[in-house]
Short mmCIF file of C-alpha atoms in Angstrom, two decimals:
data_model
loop_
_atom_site.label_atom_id
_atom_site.label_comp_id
_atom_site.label_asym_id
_atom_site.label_seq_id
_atom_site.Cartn_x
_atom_site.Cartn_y
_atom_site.Cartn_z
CA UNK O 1 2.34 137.31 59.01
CA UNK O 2 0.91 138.88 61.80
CA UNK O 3 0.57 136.73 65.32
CA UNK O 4 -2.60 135.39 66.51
CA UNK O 5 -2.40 136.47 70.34
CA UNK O 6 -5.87 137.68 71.20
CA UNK O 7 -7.05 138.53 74.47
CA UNK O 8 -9.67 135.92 75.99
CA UNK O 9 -13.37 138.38 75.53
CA UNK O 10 -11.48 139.59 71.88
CA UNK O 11 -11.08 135.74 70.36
CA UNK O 12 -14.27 134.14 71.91
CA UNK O 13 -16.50 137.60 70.20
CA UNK O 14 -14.72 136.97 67.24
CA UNK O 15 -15.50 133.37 66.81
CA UNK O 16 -18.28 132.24 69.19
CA UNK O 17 -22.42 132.56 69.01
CA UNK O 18 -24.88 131.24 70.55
CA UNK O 19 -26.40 128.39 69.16
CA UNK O 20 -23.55 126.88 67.31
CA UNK O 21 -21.45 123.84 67.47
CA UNK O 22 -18.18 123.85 69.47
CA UNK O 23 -15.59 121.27 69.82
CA UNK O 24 -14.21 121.21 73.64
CA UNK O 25 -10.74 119.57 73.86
CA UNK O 26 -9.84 117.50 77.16
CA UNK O 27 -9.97 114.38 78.92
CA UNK O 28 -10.29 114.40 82.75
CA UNK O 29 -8.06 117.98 83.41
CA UNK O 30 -5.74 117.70 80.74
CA UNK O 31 -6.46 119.45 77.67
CA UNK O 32 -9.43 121.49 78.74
CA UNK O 33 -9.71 125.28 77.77
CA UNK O 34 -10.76 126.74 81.38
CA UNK O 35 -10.41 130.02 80.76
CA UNK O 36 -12.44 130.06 77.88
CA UNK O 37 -14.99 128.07 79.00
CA UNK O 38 -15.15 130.33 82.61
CA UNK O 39 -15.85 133.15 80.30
CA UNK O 40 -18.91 131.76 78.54
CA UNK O 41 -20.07 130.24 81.72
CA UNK O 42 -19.45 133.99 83.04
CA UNK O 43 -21.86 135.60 80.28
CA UNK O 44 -24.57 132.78 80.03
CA UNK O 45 -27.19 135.12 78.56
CA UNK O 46 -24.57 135.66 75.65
CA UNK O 47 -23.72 132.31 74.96
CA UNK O 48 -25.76 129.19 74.89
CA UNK O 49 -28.23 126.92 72.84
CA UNK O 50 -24.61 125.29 72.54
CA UNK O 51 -24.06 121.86 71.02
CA UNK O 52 -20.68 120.50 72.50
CA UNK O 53 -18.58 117.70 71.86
CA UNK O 54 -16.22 116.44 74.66
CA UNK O 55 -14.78 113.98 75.41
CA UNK O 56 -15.78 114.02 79.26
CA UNK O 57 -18.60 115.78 81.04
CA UNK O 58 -15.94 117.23 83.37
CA UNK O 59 -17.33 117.65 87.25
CA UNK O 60 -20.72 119.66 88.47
CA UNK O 61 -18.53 122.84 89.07
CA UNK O 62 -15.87 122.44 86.42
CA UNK O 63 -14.80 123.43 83.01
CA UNK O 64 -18.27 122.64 80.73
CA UNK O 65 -19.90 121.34 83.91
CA UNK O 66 -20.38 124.73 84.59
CA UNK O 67 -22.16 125.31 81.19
CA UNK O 68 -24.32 122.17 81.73
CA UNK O 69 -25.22 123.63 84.88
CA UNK O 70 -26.52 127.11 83.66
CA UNK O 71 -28.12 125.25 80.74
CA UNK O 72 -26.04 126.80 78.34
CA UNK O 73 -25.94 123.83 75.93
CA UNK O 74 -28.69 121.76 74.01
CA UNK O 75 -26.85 118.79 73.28
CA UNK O 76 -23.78 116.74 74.34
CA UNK O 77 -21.71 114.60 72.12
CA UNK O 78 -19.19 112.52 74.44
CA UNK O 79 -18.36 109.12 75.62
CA UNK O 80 -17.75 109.20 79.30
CA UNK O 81 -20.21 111.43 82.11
CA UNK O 82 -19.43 108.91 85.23
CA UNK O 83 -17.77 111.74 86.96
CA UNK O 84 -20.62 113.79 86.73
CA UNK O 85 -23.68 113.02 88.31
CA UNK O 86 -25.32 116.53 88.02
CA UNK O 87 -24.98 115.86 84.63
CA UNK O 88 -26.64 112.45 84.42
CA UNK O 89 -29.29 114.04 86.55
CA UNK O 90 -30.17 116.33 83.94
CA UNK O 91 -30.00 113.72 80.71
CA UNK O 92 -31.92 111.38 82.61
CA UNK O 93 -34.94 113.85 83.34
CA UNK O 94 -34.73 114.52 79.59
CA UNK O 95 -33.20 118.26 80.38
CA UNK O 96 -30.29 117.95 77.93
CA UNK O 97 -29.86 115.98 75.29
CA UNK O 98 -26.71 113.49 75.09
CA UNK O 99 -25.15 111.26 72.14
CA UNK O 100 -22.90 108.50 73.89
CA UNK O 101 -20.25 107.24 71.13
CA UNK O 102 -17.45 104.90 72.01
CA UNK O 103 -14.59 107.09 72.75
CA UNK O 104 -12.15 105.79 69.40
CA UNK O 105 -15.09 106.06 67.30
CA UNK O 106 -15.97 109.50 68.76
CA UNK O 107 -12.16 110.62 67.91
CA UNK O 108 -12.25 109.38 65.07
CA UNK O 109 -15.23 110.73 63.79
CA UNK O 110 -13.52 114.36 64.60
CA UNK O 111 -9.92 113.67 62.98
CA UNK O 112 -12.54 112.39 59.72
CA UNK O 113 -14.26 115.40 60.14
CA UNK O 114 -11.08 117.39 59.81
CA UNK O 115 -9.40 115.15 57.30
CA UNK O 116 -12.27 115.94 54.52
CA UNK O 117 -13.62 112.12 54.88
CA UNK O 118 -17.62 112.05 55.46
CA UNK O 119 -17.61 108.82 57.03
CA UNK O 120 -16.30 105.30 57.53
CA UNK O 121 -16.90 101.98 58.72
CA UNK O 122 -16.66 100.53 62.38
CA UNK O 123 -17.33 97.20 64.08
CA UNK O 124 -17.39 98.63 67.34
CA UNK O 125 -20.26 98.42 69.03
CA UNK O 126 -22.44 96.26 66.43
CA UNK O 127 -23.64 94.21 68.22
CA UNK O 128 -24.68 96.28 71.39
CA UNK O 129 -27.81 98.88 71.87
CA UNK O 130 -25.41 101.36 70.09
CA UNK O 131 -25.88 100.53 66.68
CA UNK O 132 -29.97 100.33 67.39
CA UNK O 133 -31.17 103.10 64.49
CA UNK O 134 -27.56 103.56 63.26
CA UNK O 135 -27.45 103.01 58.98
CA UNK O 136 -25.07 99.81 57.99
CA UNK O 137 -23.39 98.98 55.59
CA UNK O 138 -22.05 95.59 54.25
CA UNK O 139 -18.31 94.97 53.02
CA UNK O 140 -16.78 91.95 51.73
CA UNK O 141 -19.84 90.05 53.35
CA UNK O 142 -18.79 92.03 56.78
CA UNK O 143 -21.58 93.91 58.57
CA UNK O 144 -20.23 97.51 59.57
CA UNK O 145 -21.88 101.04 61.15
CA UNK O 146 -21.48 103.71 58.84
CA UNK O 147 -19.89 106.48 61.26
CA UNK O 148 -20.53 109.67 59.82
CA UNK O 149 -18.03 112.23 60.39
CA UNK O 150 -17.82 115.20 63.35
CA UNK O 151 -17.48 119.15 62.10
CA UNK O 152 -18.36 122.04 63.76
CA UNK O 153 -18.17 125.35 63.77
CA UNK O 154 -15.34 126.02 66.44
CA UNK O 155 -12.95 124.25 68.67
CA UNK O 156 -11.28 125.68 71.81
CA UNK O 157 -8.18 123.58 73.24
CA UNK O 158 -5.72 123.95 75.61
CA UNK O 159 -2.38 123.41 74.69
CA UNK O 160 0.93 123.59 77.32
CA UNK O 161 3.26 125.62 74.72
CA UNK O 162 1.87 127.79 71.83
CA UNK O 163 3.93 130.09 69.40
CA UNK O 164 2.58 133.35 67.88
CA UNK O 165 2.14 131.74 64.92
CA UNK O 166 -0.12 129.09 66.49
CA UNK O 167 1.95 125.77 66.66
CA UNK O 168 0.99 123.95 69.55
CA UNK O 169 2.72 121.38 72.18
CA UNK O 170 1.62 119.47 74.79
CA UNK O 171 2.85 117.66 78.04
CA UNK O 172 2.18 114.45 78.91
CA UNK O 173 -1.40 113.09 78.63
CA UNK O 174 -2.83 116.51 77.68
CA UNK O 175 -3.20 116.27 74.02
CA UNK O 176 -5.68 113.63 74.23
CA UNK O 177 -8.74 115.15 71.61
CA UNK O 178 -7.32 118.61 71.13
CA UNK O 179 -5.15 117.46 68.27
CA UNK O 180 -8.45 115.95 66.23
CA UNK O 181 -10.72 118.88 67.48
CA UNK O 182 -8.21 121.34 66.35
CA UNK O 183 -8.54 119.76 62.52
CA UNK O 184 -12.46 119.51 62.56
CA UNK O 185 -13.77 123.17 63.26
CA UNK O 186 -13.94 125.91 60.82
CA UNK O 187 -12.21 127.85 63.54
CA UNK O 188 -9.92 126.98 66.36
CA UNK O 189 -9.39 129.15 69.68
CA UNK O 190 -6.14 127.77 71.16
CA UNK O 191 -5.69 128.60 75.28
CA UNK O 192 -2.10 128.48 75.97
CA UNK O 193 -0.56 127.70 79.48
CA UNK O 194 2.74 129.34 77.46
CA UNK O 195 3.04 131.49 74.68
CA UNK O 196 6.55 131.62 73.17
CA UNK O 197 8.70 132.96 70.94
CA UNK O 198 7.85 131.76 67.09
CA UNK O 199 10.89 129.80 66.59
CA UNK O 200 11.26 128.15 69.73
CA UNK O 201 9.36 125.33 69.39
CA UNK O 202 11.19 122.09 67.36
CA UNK O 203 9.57 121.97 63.89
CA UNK O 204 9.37 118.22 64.42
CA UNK O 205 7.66 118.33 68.12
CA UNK O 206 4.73 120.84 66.97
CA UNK O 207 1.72 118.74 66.96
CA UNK O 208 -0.88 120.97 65.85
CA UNK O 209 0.61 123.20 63.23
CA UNK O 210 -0.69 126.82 63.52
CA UNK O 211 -2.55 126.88 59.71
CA UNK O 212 -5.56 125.36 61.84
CA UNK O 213 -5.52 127.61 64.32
CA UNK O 214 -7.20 131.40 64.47
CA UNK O 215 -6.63 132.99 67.73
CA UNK O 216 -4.32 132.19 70.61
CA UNK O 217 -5.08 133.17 74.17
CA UNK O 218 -3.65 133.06 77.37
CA UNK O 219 -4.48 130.83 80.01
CA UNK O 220 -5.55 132.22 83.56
CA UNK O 221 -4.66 130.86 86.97
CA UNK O 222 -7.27 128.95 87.44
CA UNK O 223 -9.12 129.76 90.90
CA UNK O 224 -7.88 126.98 92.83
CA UNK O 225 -4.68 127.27 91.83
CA UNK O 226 -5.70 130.82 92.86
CA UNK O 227 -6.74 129.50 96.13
CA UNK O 228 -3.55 127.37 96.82
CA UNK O 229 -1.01 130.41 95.99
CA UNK O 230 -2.93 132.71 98.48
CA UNK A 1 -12.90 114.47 92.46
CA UNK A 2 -11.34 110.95 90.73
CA UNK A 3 -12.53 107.75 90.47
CA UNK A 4 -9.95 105.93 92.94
CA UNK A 5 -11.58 104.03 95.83
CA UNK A 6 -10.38 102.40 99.45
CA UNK A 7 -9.44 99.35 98.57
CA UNK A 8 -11.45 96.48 101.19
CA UNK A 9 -10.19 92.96 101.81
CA UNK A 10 -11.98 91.46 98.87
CA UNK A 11 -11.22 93.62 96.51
CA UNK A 12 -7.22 92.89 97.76
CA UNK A 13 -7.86 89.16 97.38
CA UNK A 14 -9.07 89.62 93.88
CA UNK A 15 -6.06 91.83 92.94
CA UNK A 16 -3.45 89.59 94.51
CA UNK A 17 -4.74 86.53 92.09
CA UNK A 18 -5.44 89.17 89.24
CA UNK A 19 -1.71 89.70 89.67
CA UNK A 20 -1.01 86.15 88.66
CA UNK A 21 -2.62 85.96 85.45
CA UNK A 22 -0.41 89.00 83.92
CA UNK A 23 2.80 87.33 81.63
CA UNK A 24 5.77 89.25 80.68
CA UNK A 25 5.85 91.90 78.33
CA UNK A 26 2.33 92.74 78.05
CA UNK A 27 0.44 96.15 76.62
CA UNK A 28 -2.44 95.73 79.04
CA UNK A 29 -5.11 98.40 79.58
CA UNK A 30 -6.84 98.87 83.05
CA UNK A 31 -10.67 99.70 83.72
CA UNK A 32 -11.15 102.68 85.73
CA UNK A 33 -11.77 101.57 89.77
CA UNK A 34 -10.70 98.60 91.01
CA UNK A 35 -8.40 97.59 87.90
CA UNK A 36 -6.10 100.58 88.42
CA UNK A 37 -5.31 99.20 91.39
CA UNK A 38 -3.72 96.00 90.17
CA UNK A 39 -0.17 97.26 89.45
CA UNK A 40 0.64 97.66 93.08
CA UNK A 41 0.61 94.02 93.07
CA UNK A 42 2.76 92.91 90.15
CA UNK A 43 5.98 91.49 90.94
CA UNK A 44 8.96 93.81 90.15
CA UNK A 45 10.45 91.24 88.10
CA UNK A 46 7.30 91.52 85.51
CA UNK A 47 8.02 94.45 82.99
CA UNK A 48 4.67 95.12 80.97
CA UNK A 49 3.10 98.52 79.57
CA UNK A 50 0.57 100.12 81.11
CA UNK A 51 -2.27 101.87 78.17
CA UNK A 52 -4.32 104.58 79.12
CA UNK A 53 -6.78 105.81 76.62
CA UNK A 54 -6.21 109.41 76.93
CA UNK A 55 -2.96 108.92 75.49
CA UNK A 56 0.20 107.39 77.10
CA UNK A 57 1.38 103.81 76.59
CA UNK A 58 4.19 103.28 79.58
CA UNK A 59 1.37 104.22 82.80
CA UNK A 60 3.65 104.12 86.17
CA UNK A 61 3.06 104.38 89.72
CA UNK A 62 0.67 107.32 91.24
CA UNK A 63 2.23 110.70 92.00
CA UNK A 64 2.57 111.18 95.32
CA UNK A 65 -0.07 114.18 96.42
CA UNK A 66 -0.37 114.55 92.83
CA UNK A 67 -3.56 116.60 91.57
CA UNK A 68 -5.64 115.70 88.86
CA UNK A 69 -3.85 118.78 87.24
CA UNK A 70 -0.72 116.89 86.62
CA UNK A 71 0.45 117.22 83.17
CA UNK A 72 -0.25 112.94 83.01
CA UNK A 73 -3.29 111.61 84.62
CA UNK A 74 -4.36 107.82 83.84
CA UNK A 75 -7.81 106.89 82.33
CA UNK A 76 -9.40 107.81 86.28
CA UNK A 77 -8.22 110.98 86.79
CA UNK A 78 -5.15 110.07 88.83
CA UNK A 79 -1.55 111.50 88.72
CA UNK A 80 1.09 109.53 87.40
CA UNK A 81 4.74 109.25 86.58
CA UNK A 82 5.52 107.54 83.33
CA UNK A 83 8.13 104.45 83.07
CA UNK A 84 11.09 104.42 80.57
CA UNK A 85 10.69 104.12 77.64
CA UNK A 86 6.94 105.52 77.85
CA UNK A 87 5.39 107.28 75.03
CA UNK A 88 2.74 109.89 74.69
CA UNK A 89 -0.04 110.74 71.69
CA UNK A 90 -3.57 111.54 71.38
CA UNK A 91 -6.93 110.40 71.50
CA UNK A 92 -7.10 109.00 67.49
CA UNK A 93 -3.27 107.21 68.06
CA UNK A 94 -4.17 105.83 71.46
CA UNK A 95 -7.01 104.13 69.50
CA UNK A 96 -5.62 102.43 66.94
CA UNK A 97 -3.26 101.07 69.43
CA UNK A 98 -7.27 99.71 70.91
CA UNK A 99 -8.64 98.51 67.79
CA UNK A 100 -5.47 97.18 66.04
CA UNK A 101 -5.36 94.86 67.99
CA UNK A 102 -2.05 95.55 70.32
CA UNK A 103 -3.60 95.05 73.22
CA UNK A 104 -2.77 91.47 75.16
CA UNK A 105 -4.87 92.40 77.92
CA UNK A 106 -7.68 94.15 79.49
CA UNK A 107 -8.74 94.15 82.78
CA UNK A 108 -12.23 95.69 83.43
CA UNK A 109 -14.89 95.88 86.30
CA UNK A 110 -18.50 94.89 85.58
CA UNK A 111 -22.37 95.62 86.54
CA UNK A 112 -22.85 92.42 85.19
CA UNK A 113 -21.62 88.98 83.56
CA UNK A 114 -23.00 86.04 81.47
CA UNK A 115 -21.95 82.42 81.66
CA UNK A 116 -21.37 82.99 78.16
CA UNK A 117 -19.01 86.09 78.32
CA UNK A 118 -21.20 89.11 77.20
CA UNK A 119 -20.25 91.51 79.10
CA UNK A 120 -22.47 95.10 80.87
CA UNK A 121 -20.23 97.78 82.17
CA UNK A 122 -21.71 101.29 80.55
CA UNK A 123 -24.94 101.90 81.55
CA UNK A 124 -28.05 100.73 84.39
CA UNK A 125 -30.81 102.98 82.14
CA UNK A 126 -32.28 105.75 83.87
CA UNK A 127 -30.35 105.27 87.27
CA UNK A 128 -26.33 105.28 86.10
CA UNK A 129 -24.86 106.12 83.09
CA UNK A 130 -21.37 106.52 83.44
CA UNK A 131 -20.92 106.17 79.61
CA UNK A 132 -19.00 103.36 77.62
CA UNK A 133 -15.94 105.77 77.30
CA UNK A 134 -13.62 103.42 75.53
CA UNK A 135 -14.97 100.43 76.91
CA UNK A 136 -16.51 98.69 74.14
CA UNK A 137 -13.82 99.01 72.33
CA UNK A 138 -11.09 97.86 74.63
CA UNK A 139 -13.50 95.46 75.09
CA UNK A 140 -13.81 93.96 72.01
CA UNK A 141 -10.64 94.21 70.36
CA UNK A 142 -8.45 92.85 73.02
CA UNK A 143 -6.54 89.47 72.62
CA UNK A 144 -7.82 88.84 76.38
CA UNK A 145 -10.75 90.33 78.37
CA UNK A 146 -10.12 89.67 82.44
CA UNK A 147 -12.71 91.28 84.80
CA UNK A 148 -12.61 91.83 88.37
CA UNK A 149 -15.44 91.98 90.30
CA UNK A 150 -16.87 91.03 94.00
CA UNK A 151 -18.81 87.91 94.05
CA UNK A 152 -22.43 89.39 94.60
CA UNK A 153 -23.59 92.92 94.04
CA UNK A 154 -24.30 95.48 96.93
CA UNK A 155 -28.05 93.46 96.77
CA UNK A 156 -26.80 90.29 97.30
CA UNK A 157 -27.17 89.21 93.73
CA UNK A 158 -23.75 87.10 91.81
CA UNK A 159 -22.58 89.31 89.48
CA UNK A 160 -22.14 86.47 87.10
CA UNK A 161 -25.79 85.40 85.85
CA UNK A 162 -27.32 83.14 82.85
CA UNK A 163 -28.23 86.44 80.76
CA UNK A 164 -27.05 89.87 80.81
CA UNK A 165 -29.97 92.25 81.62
CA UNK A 166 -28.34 95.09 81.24
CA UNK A 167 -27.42 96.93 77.54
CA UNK A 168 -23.99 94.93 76.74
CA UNK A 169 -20.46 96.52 76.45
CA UNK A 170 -19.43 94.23 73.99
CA UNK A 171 -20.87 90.31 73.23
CA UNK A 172 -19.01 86.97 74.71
CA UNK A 173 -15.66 89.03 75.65
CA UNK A 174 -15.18 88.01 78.80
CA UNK A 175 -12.38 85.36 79.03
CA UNK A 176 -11.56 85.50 82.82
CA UNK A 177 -13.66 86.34 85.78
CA UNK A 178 -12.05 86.37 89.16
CA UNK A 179 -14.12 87.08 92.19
CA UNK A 180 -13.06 87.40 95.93
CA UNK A 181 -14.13 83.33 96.12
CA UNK A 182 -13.58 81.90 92.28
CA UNK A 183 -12.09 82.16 89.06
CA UNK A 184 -13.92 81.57 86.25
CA UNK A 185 -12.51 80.67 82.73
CA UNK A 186 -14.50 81.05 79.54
CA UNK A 187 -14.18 77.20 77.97
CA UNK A 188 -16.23 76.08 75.25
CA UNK A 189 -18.02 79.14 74.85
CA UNK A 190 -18.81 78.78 78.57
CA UNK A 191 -17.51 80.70 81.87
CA UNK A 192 -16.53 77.79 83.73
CA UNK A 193 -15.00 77.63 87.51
CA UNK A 194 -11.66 76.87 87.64
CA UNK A 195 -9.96 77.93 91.20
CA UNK A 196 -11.80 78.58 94.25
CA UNK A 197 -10.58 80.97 96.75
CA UNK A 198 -9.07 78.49 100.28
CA UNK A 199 -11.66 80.54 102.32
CA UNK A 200 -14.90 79.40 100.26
CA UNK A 201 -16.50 76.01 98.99
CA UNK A 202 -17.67 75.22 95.81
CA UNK A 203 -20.74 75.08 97.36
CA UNK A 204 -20.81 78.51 98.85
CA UNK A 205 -19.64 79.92 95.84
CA UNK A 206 -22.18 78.32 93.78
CA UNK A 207 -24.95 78.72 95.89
CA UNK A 208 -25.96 82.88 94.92
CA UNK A 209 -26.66 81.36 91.29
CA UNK A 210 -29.91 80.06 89.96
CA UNK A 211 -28.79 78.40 86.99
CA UNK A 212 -26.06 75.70 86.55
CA UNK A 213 -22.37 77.01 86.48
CA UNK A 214 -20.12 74.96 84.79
CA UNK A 215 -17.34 73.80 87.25
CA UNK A 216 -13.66 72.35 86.07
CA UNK A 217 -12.87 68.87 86.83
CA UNK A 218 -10.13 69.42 88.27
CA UNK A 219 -9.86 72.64 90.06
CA UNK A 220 -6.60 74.96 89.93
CA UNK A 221 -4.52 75.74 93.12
CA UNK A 222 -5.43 79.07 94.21
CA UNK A 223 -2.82 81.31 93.67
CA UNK A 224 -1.85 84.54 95.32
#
C-alpha cells in the first residue's frame, strides 16, 4: 500500500475548495491543524465561502481566527467563542453566521455523522432558548430534540504521532474532537507533529486508525515557536 | 491568551468556603475563571478527580511557565500536569462521562441566578457571547450544581435575583450559591441563606435584593 505523506500545498489542492464544509479538530491549542490552516489563511482568494465546525473559535490571530478574520468562512458551527472577541464582533454585526451547540451534543453529532447514524435524541438543552425552532420528538412519554447528525466534506486534525499508513496518536488533552472529526468527513487531512515508521506505533494505542485518513502532512514550527528558538 | 484571572480578596473568601463543601472521592468538573481556581485550596488530605471537558479525568496542579501549547491544557487554556492514576480520551468519551451522570460535582460561575435555581452563564445577547461550551450540559446532568460568584455584579446589582433575564444555561440547577458574604442552599425548590460570611449582616447581605430571600432558621457557622 503506498504511504499517505503529502506535502502541505499537495494534500490541501487535493482535497480542499472553496465553498465546502470542513471539520477543524482542536480545543484551546491542542489538536488544531496550524499548518494547514496558515496555508489557507495564506491564499484567502483560493479558499473561502468555508463552513467550519470547531470546537473553539481559537484567538483573533490564531489558527481559524485567522480565517474568520479574512472572511474566509460563511458559517461557524462550535460551542465556545469566549476567547475571541473579534469573532463575537463579527457574529454580532451579523458578518458571519454562527450555530452554538452544546459542546457533547456538538461531538456527538460528528462521531453520528461518522458512525452512519442520521440523528438521535438529547435532553440537553430542552428547556433553554436552544431548542427554540429545533424539531422534537416524544419517547416513552419523554420530550427529546432530534439532533441531526454532522458530515462534511473534509476534516483536518492534528495528531502528535502519525504512521505512513495514517494511524494516529495523541498526547495528553490533544485528541479532544479530532478523533470524531476524523470519522465524519469524506476526507481527512491529518497534520502530524511526528511521522513514524509504520509499525511503530502499538496496534492497541492507535486511536484513529489510518482507513479514515487520506493524506498525512507534516507539521511546521509554528512562528512563535519560531520566535522563541531565534 | 487564557482565561485565568488575579484572584482579589473576595473571590479568595469564596474559594476558601467553596473548599469546604468538596467530600472525598469526588469526579468534580470546574467552570472556566474563578472555579479553576478552587483546587489550590483543597486540603491535601482530600483525593478527588478533577474533569476537564476536552478530555482528561485526573486535572492536577498548573505547569509552572507552562504555555497553552502544553500537550494537556484544562477546560481554560491552562497548562497542567496530570495526577496518578489520570486518564485521557476525547471529546465524545469525556461526554458521556457529562451526561451519564458521573459527575458528583460542578462548580460554575454565573451572569446570573434565580431564587429558584435556573441558572444564565452562556450568553448577554448582542454584547457577550462566550458560548455555552459544555455548560448546559455539565449543568444539567450533574448530581450537584455549586456556583461561585461575587455578591453584586460590576453595576452594583446581586447576582442572585427573583427571575433570570438572561437566556438560561440549564433550568433550577443550581443547588449551592456561595458569595463573598452568604451561602445560599436550594431547599424546597428555593435558594435559601444558610451561612453568612463573619464580615457581613444578614441585613447587608439582603439589602441589594428587591424581592424576599428565603433565610435559614438557624444559620450555619461560616466555615473557611
Amino acid at each position: 500500500m503506498p504511504h499517505k505523506i503529502k506535502n502541505i500545498a499537495e494534500a490541501v489542492t487535493a482535497y480542499i475548495r472553496s465553498g465546502q464544509s470542513m471539520m477543524v479538530g482542536g480545543f484551546g491549542r491542542g489538536g488544531v491543524p496550524f499548518s494547514i490552516i496558515d496555508y489557507l489563511a495564506d491564499h484567502p482568494e483560493q479558499y473561502k465561502g468555508l463552513i467550519l465546525y470547531k470546537n473553539d473559535a481559537n484567538e483573533p490571530d490564531l489558527g481559524i481566527g485567522r480565517l474568520l478574520k479574512n472572511r474566509q468562512v460563511k458559517h461557524l458551527y462550535t460551542t465556545h467563542i469566549g476567547l475571541n472577541p473579534a469573532f463575537i464582533a463579527q457574529m454580532n454585526a451579523g458578518e458571519i453566521a454562527c450555530t452554538l451547540t452544546p459542546q457533547g451534543i456538538f461531538a456527538e453529532k460528528i462521531r453520528a455523522g461518522g458512525a452512519g447514524i442520521p440523528a438521535f435524541l438529547s435532553d440537553i438543552g430542552l428547556h433553554t432558548s436552544y431548542a427554540k425552532g429545533k424539531e422534537k420528538m416524544t419517547l416513552d412519554g419523554q420530550n427529546y430534540i432530534l439532533e441531526r447528525a454532522y458530515h462534511a466534506d473534509v476534516a483536518i486534525i492534528c495528531a502528535d504521532m502519525v504512521d505512513q499508513k495514517g494511524n494516529c496518536w495523541w498526547q495528553g488533552s490533544n485528541r479532544n474532537m479530532c478523533v470524531a472529526m476524523g470519522t465524519a468527513c469524506d476526507h481527512v487531512i491529518v497534520e502530524a507533529k511526528e511521522i513514524v515508521d509504520t509499525g511503530r506505533l502499538q496496534p492497541e494505542n492507535i486511536h484513529l486508525p489510518g482507513v479514515f485518513v487520506s493524506a498525512v502532512v507534516r507539521a511546521e514550527p509554528r512562528r512563535h515557536q519560531q520566535e522563541a528558538a531565534a | 491568551m487564557s482565561f485565568h484571572r488575579q484572584m482579589t480578596g473576595k473571590d479568595e473568601i469564596i474559594l476558601r468556603r467553596a473548599a469546604q463543601e468538596v467530600q472525598q472521592g469526588q469526579t468534580i468538573n470546574l467552570g472556566i475563571g474563578l472555579p479553576t481556581m478552587l483546587p489550590i485550596f483543597l486540603p491535601a488530605t482530600i483525593d478527588v478527580m478533577f474533569h476537564a471537558e476536552n478530555g482528561c479525568l485526573g486535572m492536577g496542579k498548573p505547569v509552572d511557565n507552562g504555555t497553552p501549547d502544553y500537550p494537556v491544557i484544562d477546560a481554560g487554556g491552562r497548562a497542567c500536569h496530570l495526577v496518578s492514576g489520570a486518564a485521557c480520551f476525547d471529546s465524545v468519551l469525556s461526554f458521556t462521562i457529562v451526561r451519564g451522570g458521573r459527575l458528583d460535582l460542578v462548580i460554575l460561575g454565573a451572569f446570573e441566578v434565580a431564587i429558584n435555581g435556573d441558572l444564565a452563564n452562556w450568553t448577554i445577547p448582542g454584547k457577550s457571547t462566550p458560548g455555552m461550551g459544555g455548560g448546559m450540559e455539565v449543568a444539567q446532568k450533574a448530581k450537584r450544581v455549586m456556583v461561585l460568584s461575587h455578591h453584586l455584579d460590576k453595576n452594583g446589582r446581586a447576582k442572585l435575583a427573583e427571575k433570570c433575564s438572561l437566556p438560561l444555561t440549564a433550568p433550577g440547577c443550581v443547588d449551592t450559591l456561595i458569595t463573598e458574604q452568604a451561602v445560599f442552599r436550594r431547599q424546597n425548590g428555593r435558594l435559601t441563606l444558610v451561612s453568612l460570611h463573619p464580615d457581613t449582616t444578614l441585613e447587608i447581605a439582603t439589602s441589594p435584593f428587591d424581592f424576599k430571600v428565603p433565610v435559614a432558621q438557624k444559620l450555619e457557622t461560616w466555615r473557611a
